[in-house]
JSON list of C-alpha atoms in Angstrom, two decimals:
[
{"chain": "A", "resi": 137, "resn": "UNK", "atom": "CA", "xyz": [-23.82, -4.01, 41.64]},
{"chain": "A", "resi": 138, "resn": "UNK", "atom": "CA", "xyz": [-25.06, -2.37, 38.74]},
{"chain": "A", "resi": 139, "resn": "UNK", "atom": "CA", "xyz": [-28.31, -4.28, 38.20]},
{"chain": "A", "resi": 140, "resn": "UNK", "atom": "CA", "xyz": [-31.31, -2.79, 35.78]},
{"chain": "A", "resi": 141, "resn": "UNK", "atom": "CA", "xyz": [-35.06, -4.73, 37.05]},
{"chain": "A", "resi": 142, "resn": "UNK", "atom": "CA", "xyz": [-37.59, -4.85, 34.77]},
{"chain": "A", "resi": 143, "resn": "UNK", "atom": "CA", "xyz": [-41.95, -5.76, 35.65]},
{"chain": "A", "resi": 144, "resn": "UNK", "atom": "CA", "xyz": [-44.01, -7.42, 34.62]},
{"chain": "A", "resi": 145, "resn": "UNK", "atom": "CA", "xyz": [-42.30, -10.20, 32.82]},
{"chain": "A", "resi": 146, "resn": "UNK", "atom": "CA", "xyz": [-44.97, -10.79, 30.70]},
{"chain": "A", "resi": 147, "resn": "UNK", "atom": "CA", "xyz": [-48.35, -8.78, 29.93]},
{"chain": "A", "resi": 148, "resn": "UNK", "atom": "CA", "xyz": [-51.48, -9.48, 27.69]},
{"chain": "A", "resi": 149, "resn": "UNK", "atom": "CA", "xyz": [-53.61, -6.49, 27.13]},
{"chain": "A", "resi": 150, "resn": "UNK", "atom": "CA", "xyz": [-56.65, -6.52, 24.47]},
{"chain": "A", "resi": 151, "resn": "UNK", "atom": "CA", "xyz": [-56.29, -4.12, 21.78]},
{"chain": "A", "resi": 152, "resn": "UNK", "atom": "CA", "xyz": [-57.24, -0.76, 22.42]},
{"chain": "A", "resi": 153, "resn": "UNK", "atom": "CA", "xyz": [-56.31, -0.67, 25.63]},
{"chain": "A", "resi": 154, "resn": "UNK", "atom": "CA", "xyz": [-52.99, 1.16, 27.68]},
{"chain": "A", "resi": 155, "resn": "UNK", "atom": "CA", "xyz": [-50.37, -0.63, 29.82]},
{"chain": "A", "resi": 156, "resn": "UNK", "atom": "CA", "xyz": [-47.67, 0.64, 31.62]},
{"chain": "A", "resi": 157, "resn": "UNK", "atom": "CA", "xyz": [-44.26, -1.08, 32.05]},
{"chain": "A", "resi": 158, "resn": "UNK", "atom": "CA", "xyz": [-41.88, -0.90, 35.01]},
{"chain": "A", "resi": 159, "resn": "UNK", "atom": "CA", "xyz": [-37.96, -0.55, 35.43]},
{"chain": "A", "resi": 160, "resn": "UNK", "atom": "CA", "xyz": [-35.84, -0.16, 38.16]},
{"chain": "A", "resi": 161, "resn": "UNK", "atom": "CA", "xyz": [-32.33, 0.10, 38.33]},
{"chain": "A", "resi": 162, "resn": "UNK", "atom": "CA", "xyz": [-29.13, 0.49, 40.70]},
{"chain": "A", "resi": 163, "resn": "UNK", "atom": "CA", "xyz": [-27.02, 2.02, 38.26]},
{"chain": "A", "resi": 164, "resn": "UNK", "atom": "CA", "xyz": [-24.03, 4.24, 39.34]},
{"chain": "A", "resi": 165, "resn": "UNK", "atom": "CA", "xyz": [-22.67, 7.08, 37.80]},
{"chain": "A", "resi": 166, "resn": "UNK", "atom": "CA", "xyz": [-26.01, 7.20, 35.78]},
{"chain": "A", "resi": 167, "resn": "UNK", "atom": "CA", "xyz": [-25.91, 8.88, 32.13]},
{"chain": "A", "resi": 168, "resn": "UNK", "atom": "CA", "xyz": [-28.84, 7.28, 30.47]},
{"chain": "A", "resi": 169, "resn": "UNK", "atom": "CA", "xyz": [-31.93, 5.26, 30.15]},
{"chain": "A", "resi": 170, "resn": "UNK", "atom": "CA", "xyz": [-33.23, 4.25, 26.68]},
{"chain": "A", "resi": 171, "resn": "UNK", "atom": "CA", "xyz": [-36.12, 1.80, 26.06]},
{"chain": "A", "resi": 172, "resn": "UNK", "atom": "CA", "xyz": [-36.20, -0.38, 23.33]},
{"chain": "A", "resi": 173, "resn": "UNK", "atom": "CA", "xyz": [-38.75, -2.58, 21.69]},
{"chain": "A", "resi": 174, "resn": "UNK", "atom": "CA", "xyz": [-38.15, -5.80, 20.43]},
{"chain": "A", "resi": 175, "resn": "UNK", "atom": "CA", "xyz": [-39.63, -8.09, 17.72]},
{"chain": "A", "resi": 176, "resn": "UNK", "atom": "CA", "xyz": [-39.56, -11.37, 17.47]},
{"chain": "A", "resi": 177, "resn": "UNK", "atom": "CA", "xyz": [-36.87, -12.92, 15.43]},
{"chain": "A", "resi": 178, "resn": "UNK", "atom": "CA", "xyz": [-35.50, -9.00, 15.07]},
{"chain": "A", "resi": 179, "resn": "UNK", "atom": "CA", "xyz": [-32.92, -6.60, 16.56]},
{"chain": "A", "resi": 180, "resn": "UNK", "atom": "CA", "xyz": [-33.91, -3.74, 19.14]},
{"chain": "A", "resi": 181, "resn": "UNK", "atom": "CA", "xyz": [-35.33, -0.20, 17.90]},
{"chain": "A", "resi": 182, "resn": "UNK", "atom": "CA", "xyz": [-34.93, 2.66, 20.51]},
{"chain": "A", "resi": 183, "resn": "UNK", "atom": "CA", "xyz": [-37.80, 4.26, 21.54]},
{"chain": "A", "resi": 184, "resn": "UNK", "atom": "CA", "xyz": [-36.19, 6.64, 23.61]},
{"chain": "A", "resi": 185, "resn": "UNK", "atom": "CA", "xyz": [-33.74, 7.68, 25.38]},
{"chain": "A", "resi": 186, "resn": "UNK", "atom": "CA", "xyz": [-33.49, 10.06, 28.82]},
{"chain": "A", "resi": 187, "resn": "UNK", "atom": "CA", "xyz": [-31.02, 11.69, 30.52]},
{"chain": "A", "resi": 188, "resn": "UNK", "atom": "CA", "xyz": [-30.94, 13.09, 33.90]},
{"chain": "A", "resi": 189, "resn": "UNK", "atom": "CA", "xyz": [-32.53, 16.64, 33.74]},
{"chain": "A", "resi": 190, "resn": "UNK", "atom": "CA", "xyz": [-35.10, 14.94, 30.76]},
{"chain": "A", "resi": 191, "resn": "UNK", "atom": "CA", "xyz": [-38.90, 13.10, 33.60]},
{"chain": "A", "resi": 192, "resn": "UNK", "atom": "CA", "xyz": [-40.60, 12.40, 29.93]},
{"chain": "A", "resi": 193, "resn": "UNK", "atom": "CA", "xyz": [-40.60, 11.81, 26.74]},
{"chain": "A", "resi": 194, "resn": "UNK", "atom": "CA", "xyz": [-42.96, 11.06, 24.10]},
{"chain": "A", "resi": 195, "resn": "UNK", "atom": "CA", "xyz": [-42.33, 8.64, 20.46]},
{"chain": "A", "resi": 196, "resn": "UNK", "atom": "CA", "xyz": [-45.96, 8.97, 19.36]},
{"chain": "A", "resi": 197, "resn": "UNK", "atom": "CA", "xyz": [-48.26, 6.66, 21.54]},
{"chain": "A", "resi": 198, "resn": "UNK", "atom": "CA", "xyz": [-44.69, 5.26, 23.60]},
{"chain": "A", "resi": 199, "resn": "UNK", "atom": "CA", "xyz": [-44.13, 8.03, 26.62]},
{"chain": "A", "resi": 200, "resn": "UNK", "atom": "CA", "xyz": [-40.97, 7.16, 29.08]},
{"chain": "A", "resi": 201, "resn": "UNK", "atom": "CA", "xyz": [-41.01, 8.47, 32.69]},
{"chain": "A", "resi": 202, "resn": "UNK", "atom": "CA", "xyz": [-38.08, 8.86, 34.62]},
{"chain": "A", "resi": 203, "resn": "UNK", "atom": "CA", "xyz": [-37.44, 9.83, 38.15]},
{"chain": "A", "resi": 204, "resn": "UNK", "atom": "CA", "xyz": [-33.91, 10.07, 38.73]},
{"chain": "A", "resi": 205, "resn": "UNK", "atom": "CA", "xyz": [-34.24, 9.86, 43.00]},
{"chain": "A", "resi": 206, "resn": "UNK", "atom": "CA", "xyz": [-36.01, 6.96, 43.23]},
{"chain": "A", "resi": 207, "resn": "UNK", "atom": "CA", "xyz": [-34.32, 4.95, 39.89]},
{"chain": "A", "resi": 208, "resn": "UNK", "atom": "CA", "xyz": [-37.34, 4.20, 38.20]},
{"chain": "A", "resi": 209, "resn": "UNK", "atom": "CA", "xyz": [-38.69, 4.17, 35.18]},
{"chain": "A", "resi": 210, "resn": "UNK", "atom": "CA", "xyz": [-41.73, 3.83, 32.95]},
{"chain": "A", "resi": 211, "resn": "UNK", "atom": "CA", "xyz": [-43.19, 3.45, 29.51]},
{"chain": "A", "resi": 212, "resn": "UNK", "atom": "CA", "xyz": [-46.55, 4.16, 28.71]},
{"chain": "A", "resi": 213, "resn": "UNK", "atom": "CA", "xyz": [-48.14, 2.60, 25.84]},
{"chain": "A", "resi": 214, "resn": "UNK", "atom": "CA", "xyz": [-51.70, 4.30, 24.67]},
{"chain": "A", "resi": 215, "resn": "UNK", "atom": "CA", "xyz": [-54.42, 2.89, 22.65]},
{"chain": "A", "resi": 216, "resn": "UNK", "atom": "CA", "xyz": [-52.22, -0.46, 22.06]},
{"chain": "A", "resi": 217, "resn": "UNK", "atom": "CA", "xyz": [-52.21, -2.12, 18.79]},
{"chain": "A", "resi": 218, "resn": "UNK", "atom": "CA", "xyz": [-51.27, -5.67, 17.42]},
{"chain": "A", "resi": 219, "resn": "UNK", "atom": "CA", "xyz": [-48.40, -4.42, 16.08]},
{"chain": "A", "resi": 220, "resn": "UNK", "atom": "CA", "xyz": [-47.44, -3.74, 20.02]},
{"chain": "A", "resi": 221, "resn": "UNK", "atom": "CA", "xyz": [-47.01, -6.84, 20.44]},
{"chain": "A", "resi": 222, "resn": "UNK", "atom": "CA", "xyz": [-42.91, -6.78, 20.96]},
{"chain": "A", "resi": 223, "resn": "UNK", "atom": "CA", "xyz": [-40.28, -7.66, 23.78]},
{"chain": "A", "resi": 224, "resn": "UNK", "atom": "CA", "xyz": [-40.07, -3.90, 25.70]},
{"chain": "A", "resi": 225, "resn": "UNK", "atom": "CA", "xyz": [-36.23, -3.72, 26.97]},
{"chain": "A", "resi": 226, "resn": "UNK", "atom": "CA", "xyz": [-34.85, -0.94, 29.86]},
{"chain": "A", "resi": 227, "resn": "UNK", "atom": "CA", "xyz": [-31.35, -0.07, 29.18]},
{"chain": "A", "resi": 228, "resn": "UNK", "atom": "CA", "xyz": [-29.18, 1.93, 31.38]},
{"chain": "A", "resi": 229, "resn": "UNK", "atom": "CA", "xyz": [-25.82, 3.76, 30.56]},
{"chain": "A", "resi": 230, "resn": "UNK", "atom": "CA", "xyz": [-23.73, 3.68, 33.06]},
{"chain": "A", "resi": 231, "resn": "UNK", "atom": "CA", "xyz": [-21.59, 7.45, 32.97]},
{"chain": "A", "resi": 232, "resn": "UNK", "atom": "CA", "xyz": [-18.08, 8.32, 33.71]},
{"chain": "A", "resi": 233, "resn": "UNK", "atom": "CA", "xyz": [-15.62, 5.80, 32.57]},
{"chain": "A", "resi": 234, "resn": "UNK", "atom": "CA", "xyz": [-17.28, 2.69, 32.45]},
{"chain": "A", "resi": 235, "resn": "UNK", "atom": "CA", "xyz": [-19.55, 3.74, 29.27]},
{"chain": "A", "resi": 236, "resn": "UNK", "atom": "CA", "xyz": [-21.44, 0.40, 29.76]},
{"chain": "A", "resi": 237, "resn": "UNK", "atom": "CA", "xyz": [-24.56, -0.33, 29.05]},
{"chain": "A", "resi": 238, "resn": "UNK", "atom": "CA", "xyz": [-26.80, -2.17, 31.64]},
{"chain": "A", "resi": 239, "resn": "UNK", "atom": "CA", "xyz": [-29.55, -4.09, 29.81]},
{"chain": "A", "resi": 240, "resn": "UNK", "atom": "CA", "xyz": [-32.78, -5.66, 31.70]},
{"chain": "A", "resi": 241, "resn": "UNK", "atom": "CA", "xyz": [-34.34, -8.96, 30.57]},
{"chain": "A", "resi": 242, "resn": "UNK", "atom": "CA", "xyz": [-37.10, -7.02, 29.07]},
{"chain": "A", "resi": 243, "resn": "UNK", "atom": "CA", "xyz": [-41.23, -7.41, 29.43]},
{"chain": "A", "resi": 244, "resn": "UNK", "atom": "CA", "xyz": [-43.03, -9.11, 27.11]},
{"chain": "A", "resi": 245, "resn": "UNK", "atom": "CA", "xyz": [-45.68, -7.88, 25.73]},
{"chain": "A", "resi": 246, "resn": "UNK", "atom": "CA", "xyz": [-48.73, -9.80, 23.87]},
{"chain": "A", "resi": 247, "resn": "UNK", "atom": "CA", "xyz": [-51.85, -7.87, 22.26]},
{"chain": "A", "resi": 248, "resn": "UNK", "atom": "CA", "xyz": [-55.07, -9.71, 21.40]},
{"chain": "A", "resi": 249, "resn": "UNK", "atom": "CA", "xyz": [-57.46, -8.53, 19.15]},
{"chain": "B", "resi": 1358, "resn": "UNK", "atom": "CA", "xyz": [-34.83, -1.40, 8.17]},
{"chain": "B", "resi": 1359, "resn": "UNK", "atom": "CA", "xyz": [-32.22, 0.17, 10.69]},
{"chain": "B", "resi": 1360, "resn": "UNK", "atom": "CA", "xyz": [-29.37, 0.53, 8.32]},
{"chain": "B", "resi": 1361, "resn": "UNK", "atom": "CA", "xyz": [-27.29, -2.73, 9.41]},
{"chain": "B", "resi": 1362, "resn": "UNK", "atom": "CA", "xyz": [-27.76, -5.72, 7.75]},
{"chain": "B", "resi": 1363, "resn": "UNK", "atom": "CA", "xyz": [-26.30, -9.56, 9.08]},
{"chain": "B", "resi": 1364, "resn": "UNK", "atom": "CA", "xyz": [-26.23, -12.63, 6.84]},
{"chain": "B", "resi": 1365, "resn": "UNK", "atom": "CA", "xyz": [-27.06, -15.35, 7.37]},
{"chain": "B", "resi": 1366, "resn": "UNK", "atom": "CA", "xyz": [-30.06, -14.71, 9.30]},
{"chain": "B", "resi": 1367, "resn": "UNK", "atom": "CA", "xyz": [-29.99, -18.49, 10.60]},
{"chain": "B", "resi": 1368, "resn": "UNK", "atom": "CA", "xyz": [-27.35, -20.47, 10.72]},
{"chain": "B", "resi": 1369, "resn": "UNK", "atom": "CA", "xyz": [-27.14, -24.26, 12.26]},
{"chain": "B", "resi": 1370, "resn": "UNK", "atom": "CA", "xyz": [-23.01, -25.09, 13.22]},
{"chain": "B", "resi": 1371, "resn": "UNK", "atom": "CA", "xyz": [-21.51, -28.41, 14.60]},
{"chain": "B", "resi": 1372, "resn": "UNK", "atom": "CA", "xyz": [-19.23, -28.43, 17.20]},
{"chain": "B", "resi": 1373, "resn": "UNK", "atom": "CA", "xyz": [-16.12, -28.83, 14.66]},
{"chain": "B", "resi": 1374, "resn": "UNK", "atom": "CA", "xyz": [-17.38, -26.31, 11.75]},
{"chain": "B", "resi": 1375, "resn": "UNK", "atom": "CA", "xyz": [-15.88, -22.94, 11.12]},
{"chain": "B", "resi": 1376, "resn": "UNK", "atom": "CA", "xyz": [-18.28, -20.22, 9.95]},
{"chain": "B", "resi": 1377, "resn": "UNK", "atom": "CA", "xyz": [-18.75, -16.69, 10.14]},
{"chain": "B", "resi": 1378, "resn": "UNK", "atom": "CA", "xyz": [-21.56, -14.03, 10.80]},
{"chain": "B", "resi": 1379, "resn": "UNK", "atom": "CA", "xyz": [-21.13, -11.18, 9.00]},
{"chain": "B", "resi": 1380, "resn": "UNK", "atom": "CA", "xyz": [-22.35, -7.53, 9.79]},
{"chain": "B", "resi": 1381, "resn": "UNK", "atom": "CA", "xyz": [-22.89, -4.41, 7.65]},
{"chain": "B", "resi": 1382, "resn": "UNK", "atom": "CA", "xyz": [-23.73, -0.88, 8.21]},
{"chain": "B", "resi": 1383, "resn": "UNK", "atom": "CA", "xyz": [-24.80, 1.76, 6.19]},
{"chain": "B", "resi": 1384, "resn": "UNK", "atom": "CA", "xyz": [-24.90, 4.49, 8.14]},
{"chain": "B", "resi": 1385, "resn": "UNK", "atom": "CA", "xyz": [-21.69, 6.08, 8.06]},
{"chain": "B", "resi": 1386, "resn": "UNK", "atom": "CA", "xyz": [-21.34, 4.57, 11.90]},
{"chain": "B", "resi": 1387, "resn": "UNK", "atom": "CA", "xyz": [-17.54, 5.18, 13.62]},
{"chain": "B", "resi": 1388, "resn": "UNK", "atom": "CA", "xyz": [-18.44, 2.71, 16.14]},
{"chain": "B", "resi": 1389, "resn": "UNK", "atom": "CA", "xyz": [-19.63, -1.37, 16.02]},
{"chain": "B", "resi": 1390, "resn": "UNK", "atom": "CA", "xyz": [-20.52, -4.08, 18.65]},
{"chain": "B", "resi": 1391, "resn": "UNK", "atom": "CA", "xyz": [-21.28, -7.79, 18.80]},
{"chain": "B", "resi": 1392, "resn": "UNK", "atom": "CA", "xyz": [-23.76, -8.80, 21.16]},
{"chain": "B", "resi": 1393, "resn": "UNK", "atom": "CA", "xyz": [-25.20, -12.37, 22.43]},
{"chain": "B", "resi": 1394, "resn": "UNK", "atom": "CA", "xyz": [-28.72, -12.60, 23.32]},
{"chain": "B", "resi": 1395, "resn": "UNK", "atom": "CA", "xyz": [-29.56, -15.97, 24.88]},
{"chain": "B", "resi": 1396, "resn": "UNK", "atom": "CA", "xyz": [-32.99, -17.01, 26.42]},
{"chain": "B", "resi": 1397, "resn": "UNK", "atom": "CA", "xyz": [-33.76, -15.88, 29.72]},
{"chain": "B", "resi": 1398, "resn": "UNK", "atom": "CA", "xyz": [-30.62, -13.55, 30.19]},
{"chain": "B", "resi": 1399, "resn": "UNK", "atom": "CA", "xyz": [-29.99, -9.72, 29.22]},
{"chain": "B", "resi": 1400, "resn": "UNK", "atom": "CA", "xyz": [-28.47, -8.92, 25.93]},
{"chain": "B", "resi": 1401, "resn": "UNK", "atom": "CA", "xyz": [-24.48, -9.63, 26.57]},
{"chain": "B", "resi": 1402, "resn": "UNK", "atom": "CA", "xyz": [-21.58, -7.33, 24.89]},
{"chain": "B", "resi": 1403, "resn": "UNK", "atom": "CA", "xyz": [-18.99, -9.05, 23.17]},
{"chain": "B", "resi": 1404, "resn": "UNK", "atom": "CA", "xyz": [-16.96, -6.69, 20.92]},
{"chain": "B", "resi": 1405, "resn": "UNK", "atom": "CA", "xyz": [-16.83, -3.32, 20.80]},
{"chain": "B", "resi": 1406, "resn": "UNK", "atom": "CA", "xyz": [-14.64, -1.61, 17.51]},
{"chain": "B", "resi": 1407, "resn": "UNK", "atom": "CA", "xyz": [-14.24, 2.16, 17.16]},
{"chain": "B", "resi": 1408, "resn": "UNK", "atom": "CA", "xyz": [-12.72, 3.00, 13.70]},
{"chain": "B", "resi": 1409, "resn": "UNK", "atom": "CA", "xyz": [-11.63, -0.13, 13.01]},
{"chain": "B", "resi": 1410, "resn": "UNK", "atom": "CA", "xyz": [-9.81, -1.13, 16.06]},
{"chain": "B", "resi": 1411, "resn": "UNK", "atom": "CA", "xyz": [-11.18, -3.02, 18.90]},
{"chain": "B", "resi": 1412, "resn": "UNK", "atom": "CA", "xyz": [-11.69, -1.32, 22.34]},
{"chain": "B", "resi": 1413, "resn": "UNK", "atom": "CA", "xyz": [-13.61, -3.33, 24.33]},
{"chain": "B", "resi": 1414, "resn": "UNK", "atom": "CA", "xyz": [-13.59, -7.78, 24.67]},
{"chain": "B", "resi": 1415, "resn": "UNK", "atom": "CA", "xyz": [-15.46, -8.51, 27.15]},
{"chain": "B", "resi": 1416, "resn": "UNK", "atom": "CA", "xyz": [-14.09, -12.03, 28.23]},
{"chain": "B", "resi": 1417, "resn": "UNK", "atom": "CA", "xyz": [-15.18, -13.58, 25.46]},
{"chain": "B", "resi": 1418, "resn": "UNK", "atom": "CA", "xyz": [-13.75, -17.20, 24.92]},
{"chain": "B", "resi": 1419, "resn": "UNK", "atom": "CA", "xyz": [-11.37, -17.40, 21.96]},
{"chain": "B", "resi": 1420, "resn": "UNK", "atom": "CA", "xyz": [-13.36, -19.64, 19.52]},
{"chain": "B", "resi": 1421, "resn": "UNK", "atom": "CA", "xyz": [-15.02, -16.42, 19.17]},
{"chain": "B", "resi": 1422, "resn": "UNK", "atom": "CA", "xyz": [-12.91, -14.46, 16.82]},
{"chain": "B", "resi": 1423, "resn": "UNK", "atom": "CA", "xyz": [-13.93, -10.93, 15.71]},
{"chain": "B", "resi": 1424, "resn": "UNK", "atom": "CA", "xyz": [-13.14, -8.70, 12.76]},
{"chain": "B", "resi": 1425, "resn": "UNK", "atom": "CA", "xyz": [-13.67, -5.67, 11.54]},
{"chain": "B", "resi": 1426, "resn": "UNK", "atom": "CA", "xyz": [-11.62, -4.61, 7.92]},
{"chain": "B", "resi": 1427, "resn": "UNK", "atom": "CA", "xyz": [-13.08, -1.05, 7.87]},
{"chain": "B", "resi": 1428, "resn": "UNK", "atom": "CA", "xyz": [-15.60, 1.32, 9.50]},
{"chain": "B", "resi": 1429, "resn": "UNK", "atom": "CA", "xyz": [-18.56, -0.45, 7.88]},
{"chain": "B", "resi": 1430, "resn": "UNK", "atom": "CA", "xyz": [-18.05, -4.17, 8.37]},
{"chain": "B", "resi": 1431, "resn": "UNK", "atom": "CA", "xyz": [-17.65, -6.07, 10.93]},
{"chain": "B", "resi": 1432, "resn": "UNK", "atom": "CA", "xyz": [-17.21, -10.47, 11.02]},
{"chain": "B", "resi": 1433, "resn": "UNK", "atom": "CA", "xyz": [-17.74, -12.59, 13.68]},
{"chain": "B", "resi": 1434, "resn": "UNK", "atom": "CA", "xyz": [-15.30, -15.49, 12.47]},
{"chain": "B", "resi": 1435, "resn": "UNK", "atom": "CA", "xyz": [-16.93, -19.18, 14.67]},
{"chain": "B", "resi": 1436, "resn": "UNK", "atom": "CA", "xyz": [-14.52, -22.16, 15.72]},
{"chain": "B", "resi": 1437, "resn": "UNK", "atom": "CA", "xyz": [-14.97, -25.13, 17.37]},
{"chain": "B", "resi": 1438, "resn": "UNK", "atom": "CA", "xyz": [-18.23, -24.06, 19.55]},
{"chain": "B", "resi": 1439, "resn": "UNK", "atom": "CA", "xyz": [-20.34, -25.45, 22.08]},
{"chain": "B", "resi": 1440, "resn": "UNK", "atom": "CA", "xyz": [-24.19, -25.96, 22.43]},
{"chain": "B", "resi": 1441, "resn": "UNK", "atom": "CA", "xyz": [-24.53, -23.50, 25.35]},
{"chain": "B", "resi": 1442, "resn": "UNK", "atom": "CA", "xyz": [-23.47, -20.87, 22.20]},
{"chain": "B", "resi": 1443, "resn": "UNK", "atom": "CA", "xyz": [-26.44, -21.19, 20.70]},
{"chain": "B", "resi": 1444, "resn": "UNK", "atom": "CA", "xyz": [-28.24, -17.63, 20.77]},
{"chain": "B", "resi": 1445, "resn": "UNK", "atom": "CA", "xyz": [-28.82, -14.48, 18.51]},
{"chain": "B", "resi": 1446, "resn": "UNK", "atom": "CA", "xyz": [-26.29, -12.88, 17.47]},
{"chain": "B", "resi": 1447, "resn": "UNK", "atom": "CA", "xyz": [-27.18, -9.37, 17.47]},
{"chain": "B", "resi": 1448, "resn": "UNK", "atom": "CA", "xyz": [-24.67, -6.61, 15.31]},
{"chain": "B", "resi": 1449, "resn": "UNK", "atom": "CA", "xyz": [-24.86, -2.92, 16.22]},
{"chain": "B", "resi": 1450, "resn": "UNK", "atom": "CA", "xyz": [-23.88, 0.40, 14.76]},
{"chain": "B", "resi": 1451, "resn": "UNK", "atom": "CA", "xyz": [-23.69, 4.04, 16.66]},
{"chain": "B", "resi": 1452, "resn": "UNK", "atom": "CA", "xyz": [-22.06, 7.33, 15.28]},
{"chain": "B", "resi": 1453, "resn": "UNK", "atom": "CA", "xyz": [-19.48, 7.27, 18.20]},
{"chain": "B", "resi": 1454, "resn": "UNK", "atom": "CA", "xyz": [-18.92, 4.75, 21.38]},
{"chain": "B", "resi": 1455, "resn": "UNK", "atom": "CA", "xyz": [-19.97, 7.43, 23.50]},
{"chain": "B", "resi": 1456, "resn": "UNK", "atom": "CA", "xyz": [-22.74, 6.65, 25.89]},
{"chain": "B", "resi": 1457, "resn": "UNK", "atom": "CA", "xyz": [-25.06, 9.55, 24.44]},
{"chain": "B", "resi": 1458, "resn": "UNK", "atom": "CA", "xyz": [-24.89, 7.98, 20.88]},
{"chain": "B", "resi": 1459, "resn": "UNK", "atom": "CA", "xyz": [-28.11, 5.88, 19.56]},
{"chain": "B", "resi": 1460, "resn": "UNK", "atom": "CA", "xyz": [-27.16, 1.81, 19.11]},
{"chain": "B", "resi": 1461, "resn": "UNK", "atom": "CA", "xyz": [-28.67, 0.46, 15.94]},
{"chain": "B", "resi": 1462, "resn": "UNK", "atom": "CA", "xyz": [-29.22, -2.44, 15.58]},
{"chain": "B", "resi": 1463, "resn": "UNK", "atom": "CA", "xyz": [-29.26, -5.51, 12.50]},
{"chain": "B", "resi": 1464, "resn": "UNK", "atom": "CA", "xyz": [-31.73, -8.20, 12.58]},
{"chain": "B", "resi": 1465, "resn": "UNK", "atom": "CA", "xyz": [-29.53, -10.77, 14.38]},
{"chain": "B", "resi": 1466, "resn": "UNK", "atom": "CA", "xyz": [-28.67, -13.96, 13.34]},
{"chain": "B", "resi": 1467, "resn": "UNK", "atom": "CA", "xyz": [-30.27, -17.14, 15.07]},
{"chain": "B", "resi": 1468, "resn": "UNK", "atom": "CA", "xyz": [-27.30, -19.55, 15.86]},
{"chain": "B", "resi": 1469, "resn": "UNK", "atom": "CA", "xyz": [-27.79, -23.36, 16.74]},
{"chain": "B", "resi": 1470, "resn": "UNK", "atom": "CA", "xyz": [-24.52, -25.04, 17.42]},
{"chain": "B", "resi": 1471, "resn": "UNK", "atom": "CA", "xyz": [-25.48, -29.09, 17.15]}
]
């Protein structure tokens, strides 16, 4: 079953400070994996998005990892800011004919001045 | 701003109102989805439309009726709903429904069905 896992559920950091935010996934064929952050009350932004030759990529202090063998994933977040402060969401494309989109439940993250 | 905009942003229904959510992209977008997001549960495809004509329905109940008169709206027409449809209603926009194409997303629109 294509299933994308996402930890922690929640984080608070202090500003300043780095986290790092987890997802795993059973996704087959995989095409894809694109984080997203989320405010409050708004619609998902991309952050970035991966494919399978691509172990990181950098949106200004937001750097994904991905290692395709052992289906994980991370997002780095350096120097974190109050503006952070979002829902973080793992999404996974899954390839060939399905074209679907496997979305996790997301990690919420809270930064305090 | 992402270059789709939803009205209303909130919108409070009872169970034997008709209304309808209403999407718009300015991005020149072939492709545009509905989604559900609900508390506690992963963001939940509806509708998919590719140049106007729908590709994808993803066992959606029929009181949920979508529609999409060209490439650059899209409605989401409500009838007779239940609580348990409460949510945000998200509205998305990519170039093409291929899997390598960006989704962007509108602000949503926060549904309570009373």
């Amino acid at each position: 079953k294509n299933q994308v896992e996402q930890s922690p559920q929640s984080l608070i950091i202090l500003e300043g400070k780095n986290c790092t935010l987890q997802c795993n996934y059973t996704v087959s064929p995989f095409s894809n994996l694109r984080w997203y952050k989320q405010d409050t009350g708004r619609g998902p932004v991309s952050l970035t998005i991966m494919t399978f030759s691509e172990n990181t990529k950098s949106n200004g202090r937001y750097t994904a990892t991905l290692d395709a063998d052992t289906k994980q994933s991370s997002l780095h977040i350096t120097a974190s800011q109050l503006s952070d402060s979002a829902s973080y969401i793992c999404v996974v494309s899954a390839g060939g004919n399905n074209r679907k989109l496997i979305w996790g439940l997301g990690t919420s993250l809270a930064v305090n001045p | 701003e992402t270059g789709v905009t939803q009205t209303p942003r909130h919108l409070v229904m009872g169970m034997t109102n008709k209304k309808s959510l209403k999407c718009e992209q300015h991005l020149g977008h072939n492709a545009m989805y509905w989604y559900k997001q609900s508390a506690k549960k992963p963001l939940e495809l509806m509708f998919v439309y590719s140049l106007e004509e729908r590709v994808e329905n993803n066992s959606v109940p029929s009181r949920f009726s979508p529609e999409c008169p060209n490439s650059s709206h899209l409605f989401l027409h409500l009838h007779t709903l239940q609580p348990e449809d409460s949510a945000l209603y998200l509205c998305a926009s990519s170039q093409a429904i291929a899997d390598a194409y960006e989704q962007y997303f509108g602000p949503g629109t926060r549904l309570t069905v009373t």
